[in-house]
Structure formats: structure tokens, C-alpha cells
Amino acid sequence: MPSEPRESKRAPRARMTASQRREQLLAVGRGLFATKGFEGTSVEEIASTAGVSKPVVYEHFGGKEGLYAVIVDREVRALTGALTGALAEGGHPKAMVERTALALLGYIESSEDGFRILVRDSPVAQATGTFSSLIGDVATQVEHILADQLKRNGLDPRTAPLYAQMLVGMVALTGQYWLDARQPKKADVAAHLVNLAWNGLAGMERKPGLIGG
């Protein structure tokens, strides 16, 4: 007599811990905000994508604004750490410009969604730190480096804040362009940035290369 087919038993899905659920919502929100922006993303969509109910999102973050604020804060800290780390190494000013450019481009390469979120404007970002305010903070750190360089060349060091904004702004805007273009390679973009920043239009090299290879 043939045996009766056994009922397939599925192992119950393991419930996420509160910490795991929070990280899942952050990952889901990060992807949606990067693609659709703050205004274009709803709590309903975040919850649906994460496979939870809307109250779960409110429980962890108080709403869309809270989730967005945490994501922006994380990205600001990640990018700030990369840029300040590049500046903290010291050394020749040209090498510092090179490292800063590579740090920004490297962050874009490894955290594309995060960078897209930072360069967008939103009411929440204005409260937690916009990309422009972040770049302004980096420019402030660059001022003393440029002031020393200006002194050595017999130029007015009081113009250092202005040149710091120009230099860091140039790197940041190039990064925004490269986010979508992705051409040429990261090292080549950095080399051309340093070429313009260090040599100026009048002294640009035909085939710029990086100090670090």
C-alpha cells in the first residue's frame, strides 16, 4: 500500500530583532530616497518595500522625516570622515588636493545612493546638514593650508578662505558630474582636477598624472 504523501513543512521565518528591522528600514529608505527624493517617497512605499506595516516605520523613526534624518547623518559622517582623513595626512599641498579629490570620488564610487541623497535639497537635509554646508566645513579646514602656500608665493594669505571655497567647490561639483558620467576613470578625474587646481589654465600639463601613481 503506497504511503501517504507527507505534508511539506516550512521552517518559520525568523523574526528580525529591533536592531535588524531598523537597519532594514534604513537600507530600504536609502534606496528609495536616492531614486525618488524625499518628497517622492512615502511612508507607505517604505513600509511596503520592507514588507512591514506603516506603524513599524513610525515606531522606529517617528515617520519619514526621522528615517531620512538618520540616513543623511550617516552619510555626512561617512563623507566627512573620508575628506578629513585625506587632509589630516598632511604632506605636500598638491598631494593633499589629490587625496581629497580621490576621497570624494571614492565615496561616490562606494556609496552612490548616499551621495545622491546628500546632493538633493530637502527640508530635513537643511536641518541636519546639506551637502553645501558639509563642503563649506571642508573648505574651512583647507584655508590654513592655502594660507601657508599663498605666503610662500608672496600672495595675500587673507584670500585663503575665498580660494578654499573655489578649490573644494570645484572638486565637489566635479564629483556631482562624475556621479552620472563615470567617465573617465576615477584616477584620471582626480589627476585632471589636480592639474587645474595646481597648475592653473596657463600651466596645465598635457598628460597629468597622480603623485601616487
CSV table of C-alpha atoms in Angstrom, one decimal:
chain,number,residue,atom,x,y,z
A,1,MET,CA,0.0,0.0,0.0
A,2,PRO,CA,1.5,3.3,-1.0
A,3,SER,CA,2.4,5.6,1.8
A,4,GLU,CA,0.5,8.9,2.1
A,5,PRO,CA,2.5,11.9,0.9
A,6,ARG,CA,4.0,13.9,3.7
A,7,GLU,CA,2.9,17.5,4.2
A,8,SER,CA,5.8,19.8,3.5
A,9,LYS,CA,6.7,21.8,6.5
A,10,ARG,CA,8.3,25.2,6.1
A,11,ALA,CA,10.5,26.4,8.8
A,12,PRO,CA,9.0,29.5,10.3
A,13,ARG,CA,10.7,32.7,9.2
A,14,ALA,CA,12.9,34.1,11.9
A,15,ARG,CA,11.7,37.4,13.3
A,16,MET,CA,14.0,40.3,12.9
A,17,THR,CA,15.3,41.9,16.1
A,18,ALA,CA,14.6,45.6,16.6
A,19,SER,CA,18.1,46.4,15.5
A,20,GLN,CA,17.9,44.3,12.4
A,21,ARG,CA,14.5,45.8,11.5
A,22,ARG,CA,15.9,49.3,11.9
A,23,GLU,CA,18.8,48.6,9.6
A,24,GLN,CA,16.5,47.0,7.1
A,25,LEU,CA,14.3,50.1,7.0
A,26,LEU,CA,17.4,52.3,6.7
A,27,ALA,CA,18.6,50.3,3.7
A,28,VAL,CA,15.1,50.4,2.1
A,29,GLY,CA,14.7,54.1,2.7
A,30,ARG,CA,18.2,54.9,1.5
A,31,GLY,CA,17.5,53.2,-1.9
A,32,LEU,CA,14.1,54.9,-2.3
A,33,PHE,CA,15.3,58.4,-1.3
A,34,ALA,CA,18.2,58.1,-3.6
A,35,THR,CA,15.9,57.2,-6.5
A,36,LYS,CA,12.8,59.3,-5.8
A,37,GLY,CA,14.0,62.0,-3.5
A,38,PHE,CA,12.4,63.0,-0.1
A,39,GLU,CA,9.2,64.4,-1.5
A,40,GLY,CA,8.7,61.5,-3.9
A,41,THR,CA,9.0,58.8,-1.3
A,42,SER,CA,6.1,57.9,1.0
A,43,VAL,CA,5.9,56.0,4.3
A,44,GLU,CA,3.5,53.6,2.6
A,45,GLU,CA,6.1,52.8,-0.1
A,46,ILE,CA,8.9,52.4,2.5
A,47,ALA,CA,6.7,50.0,4.6
A,48,SER,CA,5.6,48.0,1.5
A,49,THR,CA,9.1,47.6,0.2
A,50,ALA,CA,10.3,46.5,3.6
A,51,GLY,CA,7.3,44.1,4.0
A,52,VAL,CA,6.0,45.7,7.1
A,53,SER,CA,3.1,47.9,8.2
A,54,LYS,CA,3.3,51.7,8.4
A,55,PRO,CA,3.2,51.7,12.2
A,56,VAL,CA,6.5,49.8,12.2
A,57,VAL,CA,8.2,52.7,10.4
A,58,TYR,CA,6.7,55.2,12.8
A,59,GLU,CA,7.7,53.0,15.8
A,60,HIS,CA,11.4,53.1,14.7
A,61,PHE,CA,11.8,56.6,13.3
A,62,GLY,CA,8.6,58.6,14.1
A,63,GLY,CA,7.9,58.9,10.3
A,64,LYS,CA,9.6,59.6,7.0
A,65,GLU,CA,11.4,62.7,8.3
A,66,GLY,CA,13.1,60.8,11.1
A,67,LEU,CA,14.2,58.0,8.8
A,68,TYR,CA,15.6,60.5,6.3
A,69,ALA,CA,17.5,62.4,9.0
A,70,VAL,CA,19.3,59.3,10.3
A,71,ILE,CA,20.3,58.4,6.7
A,72,VAL,CA,21.6,61.9,6.0
A,73,ASP,CA,23.5,62.0,9.3
A,74,ARG,CA,25.2,58.7,8.5
A,75,GLU,CA,26.2,59.8,5.0
A,76,VAL,CA,27.5,63.1,6.2
A,77,ARG,CA,29.7,61.4,8.8
A,78,ALA,CA,31.0,58.9,6.2
A,79,LEU,CA,31.9,61.6,3.7
A,80,THR,CA,33.3,63.9,6.4
A,81,GLY,CA,35.5,61.1,7.7
A,82,ALA,CA,36.8,60.4,4.3
A,83,LEU,CA,37.6,64.0,3.4
A,84,THR,CA,39.1,65.0,6.8
A,85,GLY,CA,41.2,61.8,6.8
A,86,ALA,CA,42.7,62.8,3.4
A,87,LEU,CA,43.5,66.3,4.8
A,88,ALA,CA,44.9,65.0,8.1
A,89,GLU,CA,47.7,63.0,6.4
A,90,GLY,CA,49.5,66.3,5.7
A,91,GLY,CA,52.4,66.4,3.3
A,92,HIS,CA,52.8,68.4,0.1
A,93,PRO,CA,49.7,70.6,-0.7
A,94,LYS,CA,49.5,69.1,-4.1
A,95,ALA,CA,49.3,65.6,-2.7
A,96,MET,CA,46.6,66.8,-0.2
A,97,VAL,CA,44.5,68.1,-3.1
A,98,GLU,CA,45.0,64.8,-4.8
A,99,ARG,CA,43.9,62.8,-1.8
A,100,THR,CA,40.9,65.0,-1.2
A,101,ALA,CA,39.7,64.5,-4.8
A,102,LEU,CA,40.3,60.8,-4.6
A,103,ALA,CA,38.5,60.6,-1.2
A,104,LEU,CA,35.4,62.3,-2.6
A,105,LEU,CA,35.4,60.2,-5.8
A,106,GLY,CA,36.0,57.1,-3.8
A,107,TYR,CA,33.0,57.9,-1.6
A,108,ILE,CA,30.8,58.4,-4.7
A,109,GLU,CA,32.0,55.1,-6.1
A,110,SER,CA,31.3,53.1,-3.0
A,111,SER,CA,28.2,55.0,-1.8
A,112,GLU,CA,26.3,56.2,-4.9
A,113,ASP,CA,22.9,56.2,-3.2
A,114,GLY,CA,24.3,58.1,-0.2
A,115,PHE,CA,25.9,60.8,-2.4
A,116,ARG,CA,22.6,61.2,-4.4
A,117,ILE,CA,20.8,61.8,-1.2
A,118,LEU,CA,23.3,64.4,0.0
A,119,VAL,CA,23.2,66.5,-3.1
A,120,ARG,CA,19.4,66.7,-3.1
A,121,ASP,CA,17.7,69.5,-1.3
A,122,SER,CA,15.0,68.8,1.3
A,123,PRO,CA,13.6,70.4,4.4
A,124,VAL,CA,15.1,67.7,6.5
A,125,ALA,CA,18.5,68.0,5.0
A,126,GLN,CA,18.5,71.7,5.7
A,127,ALA,CA,18.1,70.9,9.4
A,128,THR,CA,20.6,68.1,9.6
A,129,GLY,CA,23.4,69.3,7.2
A,130,THR,CA,23.3,69.8,3.5
A,131,PHE,CA,26.0,68.8,1.1
A,132,SER,CA,26.9,72.5,0.6
A,133,SER,CA,27.3,73.0,4.3
A,134,LEU,CA,29.4,69.9,4.5
A,135,ILE,CA,31.6,71.2,1.7
A,136,GLY,CA,31.8,74.5,3.5
A,137,ASP,CA,33.2,72.8,6.6
A,138,VAL,CA,35.8,71.0,4.5
A,139,ALA,CA,36.8,74.4,2.9
A,140,THR,CA,37.3,75.8,6.3
A,141,GLN,CA,39.8,73.1,7.0
A,142,VAL,CA,41.6,73.8,3.8
A,143,GLU,CA,42.0,77.5,4.5
A,144,HIS,CA,45.2,77.3,6.6
A,145,ILE,CA,46.8,75.1,4.1
A,146,LEU,CA,46.2,77.6,1.3
A,147,ALA,CA,47.2,80.5,3.5
A,148,ASP,CA,50.6,79.0,4.1
A,149,GLN,CA,51.0,78.3,0.3
A,150,LEU,CA,50.0,81.9,-0.5
A,151,LYS,CA,52.5,83.3,1.9
A,152,ARG,CA,55.3,81.2,0.3
A,153,ASN,CA,54.4,82.6,-3.1
A,154,GLY,CA,54.3,86.2,-1.9
A,155,LEU,CA,50.5,86.4,-2.1
A,156,ASP,CA,47.9,87.8,0.3
A,157,PRO,CA,47.0,85.0,2.8
A,158,ARG,CA,43.8,86.8,3.6
A,159,THR,CA,42.4,85.5,0.3
A,160,ALA,CA,42.7,81.9,1.5
A,161,PRO,CA,39.0,81.5,2.5
A,162,LEU,CA,38.0,82.5,-1.0
A,163,TYR,CA,40.4,80.2,-2.7
A,164,ALA,CA,39.4,77.4,-0.3
A,165,GLN,CA,35.8,77.7,-1.4
A,166,MET,CA,36.9,77.7,-5.1
A,167,LEU,CA,39.1,74.6,-4.7
A,168,VAL,CA,36.7,72.5,-2.6
A,169,GLY,CA,33.7,73.6,-4.7
A,170,MET,CA,35.5,72.6,-7.9
A,171,VAL,CA,36.1,69.1,-6.5
A,172,ALA,CA,32.5,68.8,-5.2
A,173,LEU,CA,30.9,69.9,-8.5
A,174,THR,CA,33.1,67.6,-10.5
A,175,GLY,CA,32.1,64.8,-8.2
A,176,GLN,CA,28.4,65.5,-8.9
A,177,TYR,CA,29.1,65.4,-12.7
A,178,TRP,CA,31.1,62.2,-12.4
A,179,LEU,CA,28.3,60.6,-10.4
A,180,ASP,CA,26.3,60.0,-13.6
A,181,ALA,CA,29.0,60.3,-16.3
A,182,ARG,CA,31.5,57.9,-14.7
A,183,GLN,CA,34.0,58.7,-17.4
A,184,PRO,CA,36.9,58.9,-17.4
A,185,LYS,CA,38.3,56.7,-14.6
A,186,LYS,CA,38.4,57.9,-11.0
A,187,ALA,CA,42.2,58.3,-11.0
A,188,ASP,CA,42.1,60.3,-14.3
A,189,VAL,CA,39.4,62.6,-13.0
A,190,ALA,CA,41.4,63.3,-9.9
A,191,ALA,CA,44.6,63.9,-12.0
A,192,HIS,CA,42.8,66.5,-14.1
A,193,LEU,CA,41.3,68.2,-11.0
A,194,VAL,CA,44.8,68.5,-9.5
A,195,ASN,CA,46.1,69.6,-12.9
A,196,LEU,CA,43.7,72.6,-13.0
A,197,ALA,CA,43.9,73.4,-9.3
A,198,TRP,CA,47.7,73.2,-9.0
A,199,ASN,CA,48.9,74.4,-12.4
A,200,GLY,CA,46.1,76.7,-13.4
A,201,LEU,CA,45.0,77.1,-17.0
A,202,ALA,CA,48.2,78.8,-18.0
A,203,GLY,CA,50.4,76.0,-16.7
A,204,MET,CA,48.3,72.9,-17.3
A,205,GLU,CA,50.2,69.7,-18.2
A,206,ARG,CA,49.2,67.8,-21.4
A,207,LYS,CA,49.1,64.4,-19.7
A,208,PRO,CA,48.5,64.9,-16.0
A,209,GLY,CA,49.3,62.1,-13.6
A,210,LEU,CA,48.9,61.5,-9.9
A,211,ILE,CA,51.8,61.6,-7.5
A,212,GLY,CA,50.7,58.3,-6.0
A,213,GLY,CA,50.7,56.6,-9.4
